[in-house]
Coordinates of C-alpha atoms in Angstrom, one line a residue:
Chain A
M1 CA -8.9 56.3 12.7
A2 CA -10.5 54.1 10.4
N3 CA -12.7 55.8 7.7
L4 CA -16.3 55.2 8.0
V5 CA -17.1 52.2 5.9
S6 CA -21.0 51.9 4.9
R7 CA -22.2 48.3 3.7
Q8 CA -25.2 47.4 1.9
Q9 CA -26.5 44.2 0.6
F10 CA -28.7 43.7 -2.5
T11 CA -29.8 41.3 -5.0
I12 CA -29.3 41.4 -8.7
K13 CA -32.6 41.9 -10.6
W14 CA -33.2 40.5 -13.9
A15 CA -33.9 44.3 -15.2
Y16 CA -30.4 44.8 -14.7
C17 CA -28.6 42.0 -16.9
D18 CA -27.9 42.2 -20.4
P19 CA -28.1 39.3 -23.2
A20 CA -24.7 37.9 -21.9
G21 CA -26.7 37.3 -18.7
I22 CA -24.6 39.5 -16.4
V23 CA -25.3 43.1 -15.2
F24 CA -24.7 45.6 -17.6
N25 CA -21.8 48.0 -16.7
S26 CA -24.1 51.3 -16.2
R27 CA -26.0 49.9 -13.6
F28 CA -22.9 49.5 -11.4
F29 CA -22.6 53.4 -11.5
E30 CA -25.9 53.7 -10.2
F31 CA -24.8 51.3 -7.3
F32 CA -21.9 53.5 -6.8
D33 CA -24.3 56.4 -6.5
W34 CA -26.4 54.8 -4.2
G35 CA -23.5 53.9 -2.2
T36 CA -22.2 57.5 -1.6
W37 CA -25.6 58.8 -0.7
I38 CA -25.9 56.1 1.9
L39 CA -22.4 56.6 3.3
F40 CA -23.2 60.1 3.9
E41 CA -26.2 59.4 5.6
R42 CA -24.8 57.0 7.8
A43 CA -22.0 59.5 8.6
L44 CA -24.0 62.6 8.9
G45 CA -27.3 61.3 10.3
V46 CA -29.1 63.2 7.4
R47 CA -31.4 61.8 4.9
P48 CA -30.3 61.9 1.2
P49 CA -32.9 64.5 0.1
D50 CA -32.2 66.7 3.2
L51 CA -28.2 66.8 2.4
G52 CA -28.4 70.0 0.4
A53 CA -30.5 72.1 2.6
T54 CA -28.8 70.9 5.9
F55 CA -25.3 72.0 4.5
G56 CA -26.2 75.1 2.5
I57 CA -24.8 73.2 -0.9
L58 CA -26.6 72.1 -4.1
G59 CA -25.2 68.7 -3.8
I60 CA -22.4 66.5 -4.3
P61 CA -21.9 66.2 -8.1
L62 CA -19.6 63.7 -9.9
V63 CA -16.6 64.8 -11.9
D64 CA -14.9 61.6 -12.4
A65 CA -16.1 57.8 -12.2
S66 CA -14.5 54.7 -13.1
A67 CA -15.0 50.9 -12.7
R68 CA -13.0 47.7 -12.8
F69 CA -14.8 44.9 -13.8
L70 CA -13.2 41.6 -12.4
A71 CA -15.9 39.2 -12.2
P72 CA -19.7 39.2 -13.4
A73 CA -22.5 39.5 -11.4
R74 CA -25.8 37.6 -12.5
F75 CA -29.6 37.5 -12.0
G76 CA -30.3 36.7 -8.4
D77 CA -26.6 36.9 -7.1
V78 CA -26.3 38.6 -3.7
V79 CA -23.9 41.8 -3.8
E80 CA -22.3 43.0 -0.7
M81 CA -21.0 46.7 -1.3
S82 CA -18.8 48.8 0.7
S83 CA -18.1 52.4 0.4
Q84 CA -15.8 54.9 1.9
V85 CA -14.4 57.8 1.2
K86 CA -10.5 57.5 0.5
E87 CA -9.1 61.0 0.1
F88 CA -10.2 64.3 1.1
R89 CA -9.3 67.4 -0.7
R90 CA -10.4 71.2 0.2
S91 CA -13.4 71.0 -2.0
S92 CA -13.5 67.5 -3.4
F93 CA -13.1 63.7 -2.3
D94 CA -12.9 60.3 -3.6
V95 CA -15.0 57.6 -2.9
E96 CA -14.1 54.0 -3.3
H97 CA -17.1 51.2 -3.8
R98 CA -15.9 47.6 -3.5
L99 CA -18.6 45.2 -4.7
I100 CA -18.5 41.5 -3.6
V101 CA -20.0 38.5 -5.3
R102 CA -20.0 35.0 -4.3
G103 CA -17.0 35.7 -2.0
A104 CA -14.6 37.5 -4.5
L105 CA -14.4 41.1 -5.3
A106 CA -16.2 41.4 -8.5
V107 CA -16.3 45.3 -9.0
E108 CA -14.2 48.1 -7.6
G109 CA -15.5 51.5 -8.3
H110 CA -14.1 55.0 -7.7
E111 CA -16.0 58.5 -7.8
T112 CA -14.5 61.9 -7.4
R113 CA -17.2 64.5 -6.1
V114 CA -17.3 68.2 -5.5
W115 CA -18.9 69.7 -2.4
A116 CA -20.9 72.5 -4.5
A117 CA -22.8 75.4 -3.7
R118 CA -24.3 78.6 -5.4
D119 CA -21.9 81.2 -5.6
A120 CA -22.4 83.9 -3.2
L121 CA -22.0 87.0 -5.5
D122 CA -23.7 85.2 -8.7
S123 CA -26.4 82.6 -7.8
S124 CA -26.6 81.7 -11.4
L125 CA -23.1 80.0 -10.9
I126 CA -22.3 76.7 -9.1
K127 CA -19.0 76.8 -7.2
S128 CA -17.0 74.1 -5.3
Q129 CA -16.9 75.0 -1.6
P130 CA -14.5 73.9 1.3
I131 CA -15.7 70.8 2.6
P132 CA -16.7 71.4 6.5
D133 CA -14.2 70.0 9.0
K134 CA -17.2 68.4 10.6
V135 CA -18.2 66.2 7.4
I136 CA -14.8 65.3 6.9
A137 CA -14.5 64.1 10.6
R138 CA -17.4 62.2 10.3
L139 CA -16.6 60.2 7.3
Q140 CA -13.3 59.6 8.7
G141 CA -14.7 58.1 11.6
K142 CA -13.9 60.6 14.1
Chain B
M1 CA -58.6 31.2 0.8
A2 CA -56.5 34.5 0.4
N3 CA -54.2 35.2 -2.4
L4 CA -50.3 35.1 -1.3
V5 CA -49.4 38.6 -0.8
S6 CA -45.7 39.3 -1.1
R7 CA -44.6 42.6 0.5
Q8 CA -41.2 44.5 -0.1
Q9 CA -39.8 47.9 1.0
F10 CA -37.5 49.8 -0.6
T11 CA -36.2 53.6 -0.9
I12 CA -36.5 55.8 -4.0
K13 CA -32.9 56.4 -5.3
W14 CA -31.6 59.5 -6.9
A15 CA -31.0 57.8 -10.1
Y16 CA -34.8 57.0 -10.3
C17 CA -35.9 60.5 -10.6
D18 CA -36.4 62.8 -13.4
P19 CA -36.2 66.8 -13.6
A20 CA -39.4 67.0 -12.2
G21 CA -37.9 65.6 -8.8
I22 CA -40.1 62.4 -9.1
V23 CA -39.7 58.8 -10.3
F24 CA -39.6 58.5 -14.1
N25 CA -42.5 56.2 -14.8
S26 CA -40.5 53.4 -16.8
R27 CA -38.7 52.7 -13.3
F28 CA -42.0 51.5 -12.1
F29 CA -42.3 49.0 -14.6
E30 CA -38.7 47.8 -13.3
F31 CA -40.4 47.3 -9.7
F32 CA -43.3 45.4 -11.1
D33 CA -40.9 43.0 -12.4
W34 CA -38.9 42.4 -9.3
G35 CA -42.5 42.1 -7.5
T36 CA -43.3 39.3 -9.5
W37 CA -40.1 37.5 -9.2
I38 CA -40.1 37.9 -5.6
L39 CA -43.9 36.8 -5.3
F40 CA -43.0 33.5 -7.0
E41 CA -40.0 33.0 -4.9
R42 CA -41.9 33.2 -1.8
A43 CA -44.9 31.2 -3.3
L44 CA -42.6 28.4 -4.7
G45 CA -39.5 28.4 -2.6
V46 CA -37.4 28.7 -6.0
R47 CA -34.5 31.4 -6.4
P48 CA -35.7 33.6 -9.3
P49 CA -32.6 32.4 -11.6
D50 CA -33.9 28.8 -11.0
L51 CA -37.5 29.2 -11.9
G52 CA -37.3 28.1 -15.4
A53 CA -35.3 24.9 -14.6
T54 CA -37.4 23.9 -11.9
F55 CA -40.6 23.8 -14.0
G56 CA -39.3 23.0 -17.3
I57 CA -40.1 26.4 -18.8
L58 CA -38.3 29.3 -20.5
G59 CA -40.0 31.9 -18.0
I60 CA -42.7 34.1 -17.5
P61 CA -42.8 36.6 -20.3
L62 CA -44.7 39.7 -20.0
V63 CA -47.5 40.1 -22.6
D64 CA -49.1 43.2 -21.3
A65 CA -48.2 45.9 -18.4
S66 CA -50.0 48.8 -17.3
A67 CA -49.7 51.4 -14.4
R68 CA -51.7 54.1 -12.9
F69 CA -50.0 57.0 -11.4
L70 CA -51.9 58.4 -8.4
A71 CA -49.2 60.5 -6.5
P72 CA -45.4 61.1 -7.0
A73 CA -42.7 59.3 -5.3
R74 CA -39.6 61.1 -4.9
F75 CA -36.1 61.0 -3.9
G76 CA -35.6 59.3 -0.5
D77 CA -39.3 58.1 -0.1
V78 CA -40.0 54.8 1.5
V79 CA -42.1 52.5 -1.0
E80 CA -44.2 49.7 0.3
M81 CA -45.1 47.4 -2.5
S82 CA -47.5 44.6 -2.4
S83 CA -47.8 42.2 -5.1
Q84 CA -50.2 39.0 -5.8
V85 CA -51.7 37.1 -8.7
K86 CA -55.2 38.3 -9.2
E87 CA -56.2 35.6 -11.7
F88 CA -54.9 32.5 -13.2
R89 CA -56.1 31.4 -16.8
R90 CA -55.1 28.2 -18.4
S91 CA -51.7 29.4 -19.3
S92 CA -51.4 33.2 -18.3
F93 CA -52.0 35.1 -15.4
D94 CA -52.4 38.6 -13.9
V95 CA -50.4 40.1 -11.3
E96 CA -51.3 43.4 -9.3
H97 CA -48.8 45.6 -7.7
R98 CA -49.9 48.3 -5.3
L99 CA -47.3 50.7 -4.0
I100 CA -47.8 52.7 -0.8
V101 CA -45.9 56.2 -0.5
R102 CA -46.4 58.3 2.6
G103 CA -49.5 56.2 3.7
A104 CA -51.2 56.5 0.4
L105 CA -51.6 54.4 -2.7
A106 CA -49.3 56.1 -5.3
V107 CA -49.0 53.6 -8.3
E108 CA -51.0 50.8 -9.1
G109 CA -49.6 48.2 -11.8
H110 CA -50.8 45.3 -13.6
E111 CA -49.0 42.8 -15.6
T112 CA -50.3 39.9 -17.6
R113 CA -47.7 37.1 -18.0
V114 CA -47.5 33.7 -19.7
W115 CA -46.2 30.3 -18.4
A116 CA -44.2 29.7 -21.5
A117 CA -41.8 26.7 -22.6
R118 CA -40.3 25.4 -26.0
D119 CA -42.4 23.6 -28.0
A120 CA -42.0 19.8 -27.7
L121 CA -42.1 19.3 -31.4
D122 CA -40.3 22.4 -32.6
S123 CA -37.8 23.6 -30.0
S124 CA -37.2 26.8 -31.9
L125 CA -40.8 27.8 -30.8
I126 CA -42.0 29.3 -27.6
K127 CA -45.5 28.2 -26.6
S128 CA -47.6 29.0 -23.6
Q129 CA -48.2 25.8 -21.2
P130 CA -50.8 25.1 -18.6
I131 CA -49.8 26.7 -15.7
P132 CA -49.2 23.7 -12.9
D133 CA -51.8 23.1 -10.5
K134 CA -49.4 23.0 -7.6
V135 CA -48.0 26.7 -8.6
I136 CA -51.5 27.9 -8.7
A137 CA -52.5 26.4 -5.6
R138 CA -49.3 28.1 -3.9
L139 CA -49.9 31.4 -5.2
Q140 CA -53.4 31.3 -4.1
G141 CA -52.2 30.6 -0.7
K142 CA -53.3 27.1 -0.2
Chain C
M1 CA -58.9 65.7 -40.5
A2 CA -56.2 63.0 -39.7
N3 CA -54.3 63.4 -36.4
L4 CA -50.8 64.2 -36.9
V5 CA -48.7 61.1 -36.5
S6 CA -45.0 61.6 -35.5
R7 CA -42.7 58.9 -36.9
Q8 CA -39.2 58.0 -35.6
Q9 CA -36.9 55.3 -36.2
F10 CA -34.2 53.9 -34.0
T11 CA -32.1 50.9 -33.5
I12 CA -32.1 48.6 -30.3
K13 CA -28.9 48.9 -28.1
W14 CA -27.3 46.0 -26.2
A15 CA -28.1 47.9 -23.1
Y16 CA -31.8 47.8 -23.5
C17 CA -32.0 44.0 -23.9
D18 CA -32.1 41.5 -20.9
P19 CA -31.0 37.8 -20.6
A20 CA -33.7 36.6 -22.7
G21 CA -31.9 38.8 -25.4
I22 CA -35.1 40.8 -25.8
V23 CA -35.8 44.7 -24.6
F24 CA -36.7 44.8 -21.2
N25 CA -40.3 46.0 -20.8
S26 CA -39.5 49.1 -19.1
R27 CA -37.5 50.5 -21.9
F28 CA -40.6 50.7 -24.0
F29 CA -42.1 53.2 -21.7
E30 CA -38.9 55.4 -22.3
F31 CA -39.6 55.2 -25.8
F32 CA -42.8 56.2 -25.5
D33 CA -42.1 59.3 -23.4
W34 CA -39.8 60.3 -26.1
G35 CA -42.6 59.5 -28.8
T36 CA -44.8 62.0 -27.2
W37 CA -42.0 64.6 -26.7
I38 CA -41.3 64.5 -30.1
L39 CA -45.0 64.5 -31.4
F40 CA -45.3 67.7 -29.4
E41 CA -42.4 69.2 -31.1
R42 CA -43.6 68.4 -34.4
A43 CA -46.9 69.6 -33.8
L44 CA -46.2 72.9 -31.9
G45 CA -42.8 73.7 -33.3
V46 CA -41.5 74.0 -29.7
R47 CA -38.4 72.1 -28.5
P48 CA -39.2 69.9 -25.6
P49 CA -37.3 71.6 -22.9
D50 CA -39.4 74.9 -24.1
L51 CA -42.6 73.6 -23.9
G52 CA -43.4 74.3 -20.4
A53 CA -42.4 78.0 -20.6
T54 CA -43.9 78.4 -23.8
F55 CA -47.5 77.1 -22.9
G56 CA -47.3 78.4 -18.8
I57 CA -47.6 74.9 -17.7
L58 CA -45.3 72.6 -15.6
G59 CA -45.6 69.8 -18.0
I60 CA -47.6 66.8 -19.3
P61 CA -47.2 64.5 -16.5
L62 CA -48.3 61.0 -17.2
V63 CA -51.3 59.6 -15.1
D64 CA -51.7 56.0 -17.0
A65 CA -49.5 54.3 -19.0
S66 CA -49.9 50.7 -20.6
A67 CA -48.3 48.5 -23.2
R68 CA -49.2 45.2 -25.3
F69 CA -46.2 43.2 -26.2
L70 CA -46.9 41.3 -29.3
A71 CA -43.5 40.3 -30.6
P72 CA -40.0 40.9 -28.9
A73 CA -37.4 43.3 -30.3
R74 CA -33.8 42.4 -30.4
F75 CA -30.2 43.7 -30.1
G76 CA -30.0 45.4 -33.7
D77 CA -33.3 45.5 -34.4
V78 CA -34.7 48.9 -36.2
V79 CA -37.6 50.1 -34.7
E80 CA -40.3 52.2 -36.5
M81 CA -42.4 54.2 -33.8
S82 CA -45.4 56.1 -34.8
S83 CA -47.2 58.3 -32.2
Q84 CA -50.2 60.4 -32.2
V85 CA -52.9 61.8 -29.7
K86 CA -55.9 59.8 -30.0
E87 CA -58.4 61.7 -27.7
F88 CA -58.4 64.9 -26.2
R89 CA -60.6 65.5 -23.2
R90 CA -60.9 69.0 -21.5
S91 CA -57.4 68.9 -19.7
S92 CA -56.3 65.3 -20.3
F93 CA -55.5 63.2 -23.5
D94 CA -54.4 59.9 -24.8
V95 CA -51.3 59.2 -26.8
E96 CA -51.0 55.9 -28.8
H97 CA -47.5 54.6 -29.8
R98 CA -47.1 51.8 -32.4
L99 CA -43.9 50.3 -32.6
I100 CA -43.2 48.1 -35.9
V101 CA -40.2 45.6 -35.8
R102 CA -39.5 43.5 -39.1
G103 CA -42.7 44.5 -40.4
A104 CA -45.0 43.7 -37.8
L105 CA -46.4 45.4 -34.7
A106 CA -44.4 44.5 -32.0
V107 CA -45.6 46.7 -29.2
E108 CA -48.6 48.8 -29.0
G109 CA -48.5 51.7 -26.1
H110 CA -51.0 54.0 -24.4
E111 CA -50.5 57.1 -22.2
T112 CA -52.9 59.2 -20.6
R113 CA -51.1 62.8 -19.7
V114 CA -52.5 65.9 -18.1
W115 CA -51.8 69.8 -19.1
A116 CA -50.7 70.6 -16.1
A117 CA -49.9 74.1 -14.2
R118 CA -49.4 75.7 -10.7
D119 CA -52.7 76.6 -9.3
A120 CA -53.4 80.3 -9.8
L121 CA -54.4 80.8 -6.2
D122 CA -51.9 78.3 -4.3
S123 CA -48.3 78.1 -6.4
S124 CA -47.8 75.1 -4.1
L125 CA -50.4 73.2 -5.8
I126 CA -50.5 71.3 -9.4
K127 CA -53.5 71.5 -11.3
S128 CA -54.7 70.3 -14.7
Q129 CA -55.9 73.2 -17.0
P130 CA -57.7 73.2 -20.0
I131 CA -55.7 72.2 -23.2
P132 CA -55.4 75.4 -25.5
D133 CA -57.6 75.0 -28.7
K134 CA -54.5 75.8 -30.5
V135 CA -52.4 72.8 -29.1
I136 CA -55.4 70.6 -29.8
A137 CA -56.0 71.8 -33.6
R138 CA -52.3 71.3 -34.2
L139 CA -52.2 67.8 -33.0
Q140 CA -55.2 67.1 -34.8
G141 CA -53.6 68.0 -37.8
K142 CA -55.5 71.2 -38.6
Chain D
M1 CA -2.5 56.5 -40.7
A2 CA -5.5 58.2 -38.6
N3 CA -7.7 55.9 -36.4
L4 CA -11.3 55.3 -38.0
V5 CA -13.1 57.9 -35.8
S6 CA -17.0 57.0 -35.6
R7 CA -19.5 60.1 -35.1
Q8 CA -22.9 59.9 -33.8
Q9 CA -25.5 62.6 -33.0
F10 CA -28.5 62.2 -30.4
T11 CA -30.4 64.3 -28.3
I12 CA -30.9 64.1 -24.6
K13 CA -34.2 62.7 -23.5
W14 CA -36.3 63.4 -20.4
A15 CA -35.6 59.9 -19.2
Y16 CA -31.9 60.3 -19.3
C17 CA -31.9 63.4 -16.6
D18 CA -32.1 63.5 -12.8
P19 CA -33.6 65.8 -10.4
A20 CA -30.6 68.3 -10.9
G21 CA -31.8 68.5 -14.7
I22 CA -28.9 66.9 -15.7
V23 CA -28.1 63.7 -17.1
F24 CA -27.5 61.0 -14.7
N25 CA -23.8 59.7 -15.1
S26 CA -24.8 55.9 -15.5
R27 CA -26.3 56.8 -19.1
F28 CA -23.1 58.3 -20.2
F29 CA -21.8 54.5 -20.0
E30 CA -24.9 53.5 -22.0
F31 CA -23.9 55.7 -24.5
F32 CA -20.2 54.7 -24.6
D33 CA -21.2 51.0 -25.1
W34 CA -23.3 51.9 -28.1
G35 CA -20.2 54.3 -29.4
T36 CA -18.2 51.1 -29.4
W37 CA -20.6 48.8 -31.3
I38 CA -21.1 51.5 -33.9
L39 CA -17.5 52.2 -34.4
F40 CA -17.0 48.2 -34.9
E41 CA -20.1 48.1 -37.2
R42 CA -18.5 51.1 -39.4
A43 CA -14.9 49.3 -39.2
L44 CA -15.7 46.0 -39.9
G45 CA -19.0 46.2 -41.7
V46 CA -20.7 43.8 -39.3
R47 CA -23.9 44.6 -38.0
P48 CA -23.6 44.5 -34.0
P49 CA -25.7 41.4 -33.3
D50 CA -23.4 39.5 -35.8
L51 CA -20.1 40.6 -34.6
G52 CA -19.5 37.3 -32.3
A53 CA -20.6 35.1 -35.1
T54 CA -18.8 36.6 -37.8
F55 CA -15.3 36.6 -35.7
G56 CA -16.0 33.4 -33.7
I57 CA -16.0 35.1 -30.5
L58 CA -18.3 35.7 -27.6
G59 CA -18.2 39.2 -27.6
I60 CA -15.8 42.4 -26.4
P61 CA -16.7 42.6 -22.7
L62 CA -15.8 45.6 -20.9
V63 CA -13.3 45.2 -18.1
D64 CA -12.6 48.8 -17.1
A65 CA -14.6 51.9 -17.8
S66 CA -14.2 55.6 -16.7
A67 CA -15.6 59.0 -17.7
R68 CA -14.8 62.7 -16.6
F69 CA -17.8 64.9 -16.2
L70 CA -16.5 68.6 -17.5
A71 CA -19.8 70.1 -18.2
P72 CA -23.5 68.9 -17.9
A73 CA -25.7 67.7 -20.7
R74 CA -29.4 68.6 -20.1
F75 CA -33.0 67.7 -21.5
G76 CA -33.0 68.5 -25.4
D77 CA -29.2 69.1 -25.8
V78 CA -27.7 67.7 -28.8
V79 CA -24.6 65.6 -28.3
E80 CA -21.9 64.9 -30.8
M81 CA -20.3 61.7 -29.8
S82 CA -17.0 60.5 -31.3
S83 CA -15.4 57.2 -30.8
Q84 CA -12.1 55.6 -31.6
V85 CA -9.7 53.0 -30.5
K86 CA -6.7 54.7 -29.0
E87 CA -4.8 51.5 -28.4
F88 CA -4.4 48.1 -29.1
R89 CA -2.6 45.2 -26.9
R90 CA -2.8 41.6 -27.9
S91 CA -6.1 40.6 -26.9
S92 CA -7.5 43.9 -25.3
F93 CA -8.0 47.5 -26.6
D94 CA -8.8 50.8 -25.3
V95 CA -11.7 53.1 -27.0
E96 CA -12.1 56.8 -26.3
H97 CA -15.4 58.4 -26.5
R98 CA -15.7 62.3 -26.6
L99 CA -19.1 63.9 -26.3
I100 CA -19.4 67.6 -27.3
V101 CA -22.4 69.7 -26.1
R102 CA -23.1 73.0 -27.1
G103 CA -19.5 73.4 -28.8
A104 CA -17.5 72.3 -25.7
L105 CA -16.2 68.9 -24.4
A106 CA -18.8 67.8 -22.1
V107 CA -18.0 64.4 -21.1
E108 CA -14.6 62.2 -22.1
G109 CA -14.7 58.4 -21.5
H110 CA -12.6 55.4 -21.9
E111 CA -13.4 51.7 -22.2
T112 CA -11.1 48.8 -21.9
R113 CA -12.5 45.6 -23.5
V114 CA -11.5 42.1 -24.3
W115 CA -11.6 40.1 -27.6
A116 CA -13.1 37.1 -26.0
A117 CA -13.9 33.4 -27.1
R118 CA -14.6 30.2 -25.3
D119 CA -11.7 28.2 -24.5
A120 CA -10.8 25.6 -27.2
L121 CA -10.1 22.8 -24.4
D122 CA -13.0 23.7 -21.8
S123 CA -15.9 25.7 -23.8
S124 CA -17.3 26.6 -20.0
L125 CA -14.5 28.9 -19.8
I126 CA -14.4 32.4 -21.5
K127 CA -10.7 33.2 -22.4
S128 CA -9.2 36.5 -24.0
Q129 CA -8.0 35.8 -27.4
P130 CA -5.4 37.3 -30.2
I131 CA -7.3 40.4 -31.9
P132 CA -7.1 39.6 -35.6
D133 CA -4.7 41.7 -37.2
K134 CA -7.4 42.7 -39.9
V135 CA -9.6 44.1 -37.4
I136 CA -7.1 46.1 -35.9
A137 CA -6.1 47.4 -39.5
R138 CA -9.6 48.4 -39.8
L139 CA -10.0 50.2 -36.7
Q140 CA -6.5 52.0 -37.3
G141 CA -8.2 53.2 -40.5
K142 CA -5.8 51.1 -42.7

């Protein structure tokens, strides 16, 4: 089975670019975040703002993020971003984002996120929770 | 003649929203900026990064911006933004942006921008320049 | 009586600047927002995150914002921002922000904000409320 | 010899925080970027916008960035950030940023950057260059 891959296309705006004329690095982490939300929407059929209520979680907070910058993206460039979950663990998972610009891989990103809910005994605590099998299956394209 | 109106649709991302759960105000000014670039692209048939070279200008810098916030936009909301030039002066112009969310006007923005080029006698200076008639005609839908 | 004027100094970061080498306009609206929070902290002696609970309000949401851009601010520039309330109405008020760069007024901003709380009869509604006299007096330097 | 450690303190603004009430992840990469500029300013005595001209380089572009998020930072939190170069290679180097919030390590970041200049033979190309010994010595606290 192949993982579900969510693809998006968008254009680099002036506001994203720095004095070197290229996208400032922090913007890519906004793109990754959005990539994950859309991946989950496509896998689960749940709109992003409804994800928490649908699955009884607070969200999927980020605990680790990284990016490799291989080539710059410039104002007006069209970006093709593909996002997929590369690994599931009991209560966390890794998402990979690949951004193609002008036909070549420009940025590769990784996020580690947690399936998080309020603790059953102490609602002031947030705890990681086992990811439902159904969620995993859908993201694995099953 | 009716002004050319450029319409765009986009979705509110998590990264745009603040602890009140609504889009933080500064993001709307990013949207307005993008609205103006796309309006000019549609009117003139010139990609945003090529606008300067095509018309021999440095750009269309902003000298005044304002927004009225009538209703909040939230994570996942779909925004319909329409942008048009409302008035041309010799070397400056006013763009209006209207953002519809959930069927109602949520934000109204105005930008005043200048048609700016390097000074012919002293290239270290940036000066406003008369806007070409062709540019005005296209944005006026002629 | 002179209004309380809150002054801050900060340096323009690379991340704030666009391909023209100057601060992108939306960043100034972040600065204005921060200017208002600090003004209220200095006037009222309440840390920004405690403002709502201290006064029984949800916050001071923005309903109108504008800026005039008179001169650019560049990477490394030191900005002197001064913020004050220019007018109080029953439940709303206007804040003015002036940003001095290299000895000259570079940006002038205005915000209109509302003193907002949950409606006493229907807590799902947010309504403007009369601004307490004490709050007004402190911001007027009394 | 101990590496030069550059320390900064700043307060978390409303604009940095997301609907979960915590700093959105991309903002930390803005903080890291600023941490590196200030580290170099303190080590080399060169203002950030003058770094390129002083050393005949285009800049120190980022090729890799990562962050671990251990604890959230919230509106009004005071952050203590310390930045240092952890390793130098011939033409690239690794910067570590540690952010302390409420007495505990909240975020740890790493950047890999390149000492980059225009190619001597083809100025349209950007190439990594050997980092001057003096620069390395200063950042190593020698």
